[in-house]
Structure formats: C-alpha cells, structure tokens
Amino acid sequence: MAVSNAAPIISTRFAADDGHTLAGYEASRGYTALRKALGMGPDAVLEEVKAANLQGRGGAGFPAGAKWGFLPKDVFPRYFVVNGDESEPGTCKDRPLMEHDPHQLLEGLLISCFAVRAAQAFVYVRGEMALAQERLATALNEAYAAGYVGRDIMGSGWSIDVVLHWGAGAYIVGEETALIESLEGQRGMPRLKPPYFPAAKGLYLQPTVVNNVETLSNIPWIVLQGGAAFAALGTEKAAGTRLFALSGHVRRPGVYEVEMGTTTFRDLVEAPVYGGGIRHGNGLKAFIPGGASAPWLYPEQLDLALDASVVGPAGSMLGSGAVIVMDDTTCAVRAAWRLVKFFAHESCGKCTPCREGGAWLEKILRRIIDGHGREEDIELLLDVGDNISPGPFPHPPLDGQPGVPFPFKQTTICPLGPSTVSPIHSSILRFRDEYLIHIKEGGCRHD
Amino acid sequence: MARLSAESEELARTIIPRYPRSRSALIPLLHVAQEQDGWVSPEAIAHIAELLDLTPVEVLGTCSFYGMFKLHPVGRYVVGVCTNISCLLLGGEELLAHCEARLGIKAGATTDDGMFTLEDVECIAACTDAPCLQVNYRYFLNLTHEQADALFDDLRAGRRGDEVPEHGTLTRVRQRIASERWSGHGAEGLPVPPGQVR
Ligand SMILES: Cc1cc2nc3c(=O)[nH]c(=O)nc-3n(C[C@H](O)[C@H](O)[C@H](O)COP(=O)(O)O)c2cc1C
Ligand code: SF4
Ligand code: FES
C-alpha cells in the first residue's frame, strides 16, 4: 500500500526522552532557524512563509503567509497569540507538540513575531493540559536564560517577550476572537464579525495574529529549508506534511505525520504503519474527517486525498486534523447524540439559535435513544437544525450523491452553532433507518 | 477560606505587569486562588478585584464562564472521565459507570470523605489513547477498569502525590523572567495606547 514517504518535519522529537529540554533541542537543531531568520530580516522571512503555502493547522486552513499579510501597514503595536486551546473532539496533535517539543513551537513563534514585527506574544494553552503548561514554562525559562527570548535576542538588538497564559475549560475559547476575549480577562465569547480577522482588530483592538500550535511548529523548518522545499511536499493545493490524530475503531490509533495531498484516508486507516485497518476485521460504517464539527464521510469516500480542496467539494472538511473511525457496530444515533451534546454544552450562549437550538436538539436525540422518540422527531431535528444552519437537506447531488449542506450557512455569530447540525444531518442522511428502529421499536440493534 | 495569602499575592503581583492591560491577568490570578484553596472563594474573588481594579462581580462574571473554576469546595482529587466521541467508541461510558460504582457517587458528586469529585467530561485531547481520564488534569491513558481501581486505591493511600498534586495546582513550574531579560512590551518600542477596550 502506498504510504507517505516524506520525512517527518515536526514530529521528529516525539520519541526522544529529552526532546523537550533545551539541551535535547540544541543537540538536534537548536535555535539555528531563529539565528538565520534574524539575519534575513522580517520581510524575507515573510516571503519564505508565503512561498511555503503553509495552511493553518487549527481548523480553517487559511494560509499563514496571507494572514500575516492582512496586518494593516504602520499600525502598531501588533500582538501574536498562539492558539494552544486544542479541544475539538478527536483532536490530539497540538498537545504532543507542546509536551514533547516546546522549543520547536517557541522558535517558530519567535521567528513569526520577528516577521510580523509583533510587540509581544502570548501562548494560550488549554487549561486542562498541566504537563504542556509545565513543559512550556520550563522551555520558556530556559530560553529566556539562554538569550533566545526577551531583551536583545542573540545580540541582534531585537527584543520580544513571550508570556505563558492558560485557560480554564471552555471549548469555544479555541475560536480566535473568543480566545482574544479570554486573554483580555473576559468571558470567552466570540466577537461579532466583521472584522473577519483579528489581523485588523484583535487583542486590545490592535492588529493581532492568531496561529495554531502546529502551524507555528513548521516555521523553523521552513526557514532552514526554504519555503519552496515545503511547498514541494504534498501537492500544489495541499503543501507539506501534517499531523493526523487517528482515533476510534482502528487497530492502531495514533498521531501520525503524513504528507498531505498524496496520502488518502484509506492509507491512514488501512496502512500497517498507520491505522492497520478496522479492529476485529469489522466493516467501516463512517468516518469523521476533520474533528467533531466536520460532516461525516462514508466507506466509498476513503480514497479521497488529505487535501482541503478535495475534502471540501466532497461535502466535509479537513478541519483540525482528526480522523474518527466508526465501525459497523456503532449506533449512528448515539454517536450523533454525543456530538450534539458536546456542542450544546459548549455553546457560549451569545446567540439564540445556537444556545436554544443546541439544547433542544440534544433533548430530542436523547428521547429517541431512551425509546420515547416520535415519528415526527426526524423532521423536527432537521427543522431546528435549519434555524441554525439554513439550507436544503440533503444537499443537491454532488458526484451523483446527495450530501450534507456544506460549507455551513449560519444564523449564528460563529461556526459552533452549525457544527451542532452536522452530525444530525450526517447520520440522518445515511442511517435514517436506525432512527426509525429507535423510534418504532424503542431500542437499538447495536445494543 | 480566605483572601490571597501574602505569598499568593506576591505571585499575583509578578503576573499582572506581564500584560499590557491588567485585566488580562484575571484568569491566571483565579488559578492562583484555586491553587491556594482548591476552589475559588468569594473572599479570593474580592481580593483579586482589588488587585485588578475591578468589581467583584466583574471577576465573578469571568470566573463563572470557565468550567475549571470551582465556586464551591471539591474533592482533593477531581477525576474527569472522557465520554466524548472517540472515547464513547472505546468504552468511555463504561469506564465512567465503573468509576461511579467504585467511588459510590454519580458524576458531578464528591465522596463523603472529600477525597474524590467525579466528572463526566468532554474531550481531553487524548483521543488516540481512549478510554482515558484525568485526575487533577494529569492523564491516565488506555485505562482498564482494574487500572482505574488501582489508581483510586493509590490516591486514597497517598501513594501518587508526586504525580498528582492536590486539586488547584496545574503547572508546578512557574514562568520566571529576570528583570534584565524583560524587554517591556514592545519590539518597536511603541507604547500601548491608553484607555480601556471597553
Ligand atoms: C468553535 C471553534 C473552535 C476552535 N478551536 C480551535 C482550537 O482549539 N485550536 C485552534 O488552533 N484553532 C481553533 N479554532 C480555529 C481558530 O478560530 C483559528 O482559525 C485558528 O486558531 C487560526 O490558526 P491557524 O490559521 O494557524 O490555523 C476554532 C474555531 C472555532 C470556530
Ligand atoms: S454560535 Fe454558539 S458558540 Fe458561537 S457565538 Fe453563537 S452562541 Fe456562542
Ligand atoms: S474524545 Fe475522549 S479524549 Fe478526545
């Protein structure tokens, strides 16, 4: 079976005992990329990152270089914020980057701050990740003492402070404007758009770049090897390598770094070096390709490439790099209910369709599972969903197959609301019969 | 339960000036309070409000948004069992039910001896190691029911103190910035504009 052959870029120190220490990092690469970047100057670094076509790894997939380019000219100070709030269900690839390779992240951050002329940087780590906080605090202390962070970095005359910050349990704070609100000491509620990017108005209403942990971890390599070398990996529209968290009913769940564009979901699920196939030789029922928010895909879509421009038209998204595999013993109604419960619980409450709709959707699904479902409940689910994410269901045929409405349309301030609807649509589209069995027989054939 | 101790207040005073606007230190200061007492008391909220020039209600308003801040005392060990999708597929609900039976409490409750608070939690970013749980935000992965039993026995007997500090303590390493290394907000040497955001 064809599997990715590009050498890993960001996971090279995952297995090393001392990869997280400054000594371990200096032994393998050290802050050589930062030194090189300081010699190149900010604009040249920005050009390399643009040339790399490095798409954001946090969920939206926006190219990092282009995002940095949105910063309004001559408006200072500018801030840089690392999004380390990883909490999209299924996703667990930023945590190993913070735990096993904090210096790589810090070096990427420092280079990025230099490129965009940021005044100060904040690393926002998810509250529940105590070890990641310890590793980053240690790494920052080492880097400050060694002269890689703070005043007059490596004698270059350039200075920046990096402050470690952490949250306190709220998924929505991963949304970048909510992250900024939280960093300002507020309740973590997304801001109204426009402005669409914090690059225009972010922290303290100043120009701000928010980037994901994995996105930034790629920057040292890009500076050392050149943007073109990164862009040469994968395909034209999906450059470089990416970490995928493969979970659920595979033989070998794990976090794997693979080449984008040239690797397929089938490689990930079936190759012996990755998933190793479905457990117990069971059949595949469905898989979620990009974290809990993503519409589900089905067995005949396994050969899609790991490329946002391929997965999008197929009716879903690469999202946060989380592939959740469900075998044929899975109850689709129960899986959908658990995802909806999550979004309903994590709704920040700022807009009515999400706050009220999410809670009702969860209750309706719960009563179906508990054997009290009504025949009209399926239509009711779709109707409530339509108030959050309007559009025809199913979507007009795509490649001969009707799909889930995607990309989401929304009546809400942020995409969390529509994410509540995606598991409902995905499960009703393919597994309406399972809903009917629950409703008519009060039970489930998977119990 | 009390206001911040002299030691906690000193720590708070090193954190506040790291931010261009003092209110940004609010969540870190709430963590300092929770580390001191295991929960966030009304007295601590009032003290933090004084330190940041806010009203207690502003502090409470932010505090109550975030699930990790406990506004009432909880167990020495907060056990969070993930039942989200990847764990659901591999026995997360069964693990939670087992913990409920073993500890004799439902999710959301605290044991009578104040040792354990059990929670049914959302994804903790360990999905490839399901089923899993956290104790005071330390991970226990790919857990069998027997391993969970042994873990609780160990914690009760005080055998895992090195691994799992008491509830409230997150990172045991503090960021330290020597004053001569601190650049003072601004590569460009530009001051932060005055005035509050709101
Ligand atoms: C509900 C919601 C949750 C999100 N959670 C995260 C998260 O945990 N981590 C993350 O990096 N991005 C998350 N994002 C995406 C961020 O808003 C933002 O796009 C990203 O941090 C930008 O970084 P990137 O361009 O490097 O990917 C979330 C978005 C939404 C709408
Ligand atoms: S969609 Fe939901 S989470 Fe997003 S702003 Fe509205 S209420 Fe908050
Ligand atoms: S779903 Fe349980 S840790 Fe992610």
PDB file of C-alpha atoms in Angstrom, chain A residues 31-54 63-69 71 80 106-118 158 211 215-216 218-228 230:
ATOM      1  CA  TYR A  31      17.667  27.785  17.630  1.00  0.00           C
ATOM      2  CA  THR A  32      19.562  27.830  14.312  1.00  0.00           C
ATOM      3  CA  ALA A  33      16.461  28.812  12.355  1.00  0.00           C
ATOM      4  CA  LEU A  34      15.913  31.826  14.585  1.00  0.00           C
ATOM      5  CA  ARG A  35      19.515  32.892  14.058  1.00  0.00           C
ATOM      6  CA  LYS A  36      19.096  32.521  10.310  1.00  0.00           C
ATOM      7  CA  ALA A  37      15.815  34.464  10.329  1.00  0.00           C
ATOM      8  CA  LEU A  38      17.355  37.330  12.295  1.00  0.00           C
ATOM      9  CA  GLY A  39      19.987  37.576   9.572  1.00  0.00           C
ATOM     10  CA  MET A  40      17.409  37.509   6.773  1.00  0.00           C
ATOM     11  CA  GLY A  41      15.239  40.338   8.062  1.00  0.00           C
ATOM     12  CA  PRO A  42      11.448  40.309   8.604  1.00  0.00           C
ATOM     13  CA  ASP A  43      10.347  40.778   5.011  1.00  0.00           C
ATOM     14  CA  ALA A  44      12.471  37.950   3.659  1.00  0.00           C
ATOM     15  CA  VAL A  45      11.078  35.619   6.336  1.00  0.00           C
ATOM     16  CA  LEU A  46       7.544  36.621   5.418  1.00  0.00           C
ATOM     17  CA  GLU A  47       8.280  35.840   1.776  1.00  0.00           C
ATOM     18  CA  GLU A  48       9.547  32.350   2.657  1.00  0.00           C
ATOM     19  CA  VAL A  49       6.405  31.603   4.658  1.00  0.00           C
ATOM     20  CA  LYS A  50       4.239  32.861   1.811  1.00  0.00           C
ATOM     21  CA  ALA A  51       6.177  30.686  -0.634  1.00  0.00           C
ATOM     22  CA  ALA A  52       5.700  27.658   1.627  1.00  0.00           C
ATOM     23  CA  ASN A  53       1.919  27.816   1.185  1.00  0.00           C
ATOM     24  CA  LEU A  54       1.607  26.732   4.807  1.00  0.00           C
ATOM     25  CA  PRO A  63      -2.529  30.211   4.560  1.00  0.00           C
ATOM     26  CA  ALA A  64      -0.336  31.670   7.293  1.00  0.00           C
ATOM     27  CA  GLY A  65       1.639  33.947   4.985  1.00  0.00           C
ATOM     28  CA  ALA A  66      -1.507  35.506   3.540  1.00  0.00           C
ATOM     29  CA  LYS A  67      -2.957  36.019   7.019  1.00  0.00           C
ATOM     30  CA  TRP A  68       0.166  37.838   8.172  1.00  0.00           C
ATOM     31  CA  GLY A  69      -0.116  39.948   5.051  1.00  0.00           C
ATOM     32  CA  LEU A  71      -1.923  43.220   9.054  1.00  0.00           C
ATOM     33  CA  PHE A  80       0.954  37.495  18.425  1.00  0.00           C
ATOM     34  CA  LEU A 106       8.757  28.716  20.722  1.00  0.00           C
ATOM     35  CA  GLU A 107      11.310  29.035  17.951  1.00  0.00           C
ATOM     36  CA  GLY A 108       8.525  29.073  15.352  1.00  0.00           C
ATOM     37  CA  LEU A 109       6.705  31.687  17.376  1.00  0.00           C
ATOM     38  CA  LEU A 110       9.767  33.895  17.765  1.00  0.00           C
ATOM     39  CA  ILE A 111      10.517  33.783  14.052  1.00  0.00           C
ATOM     40  CA  SER A 112       6.888  34.611  13.283  1.00  0.00           C
ATOM     41  CA  CYS A 113       6.891  37.529  15.723  1.00  0.00           C
ATOM     42  CA  PHE A 114      10.039  38.815  14.060  1.00  0.00           C
ATOM     43  CA  ALA A 115       8.458  38.520  10.611  1.00  0.00           C
ATOM     44  CA  VAL A 116       5.328  40.464  11.537  1.00  0.00           C
ATOM     45  CA  ARG A 117       7.106  42.916  13.896  1.00  0.00           C
ATOM     46  CA  ALA A 118       4.994  41.927  16.875  1.00  0.00           C
ATOM     47  CA  TRP A 158      15.676  42.700  18.502  1.00  0.00           C
ATOM     48  CA  ASN A 211      -1.947  30.917  14.815  1.00  0.00           C
ATOM     49  CA  THR A 215       1.143  25.837  12.154  1.00  0.00           C
ATOM     50  CA  LEU A 216       3.912  27.590  14.080  1.00  0.00           C
ATOM     51  CA  ASN A 218       6.511  24.182  10.970  1.00  0.00           C
ATOM     52  CA  ILE A 219       8.147  27.598  10.751  1.00  0.00           C
ATOM     53  CA  PRO A 220      11.723  26.706  11.859  1.00  0.00           C
ATOM     54  CA  TRP A 221      11.953  24.006   9.175  1.00  0.00           C
ATOM     55  CA  ILE A 222      10.591  26.380   6.544  1.00  0.00           C
ATOM     56  CA  VAL A 223      13.184  28.997   7.411  1.00  0.00           C
ATOM     57  CA  LEU A 224      16.040  26.486   7.318  1.00  0.00           C
ATOM     58  CA  GLN A 225      14.995  24.543   4.212  1.00  0.00           C
ATOM     59  CA  GLY A 226      13.172  27.321   2.375  1.00  0.00           C
ATOM     60  CA  GLY A 227       9.523  27.868   1.562  1.00  0.00           C
ATOM     61  CA  ALA A 228       9.896  26.198  -1.816  1.00  0.00           C
ATOM     62  CA  PHE A 230       7.948  22.894   1.949  1.00  0.00           C
TER      63      PHE A 230
END
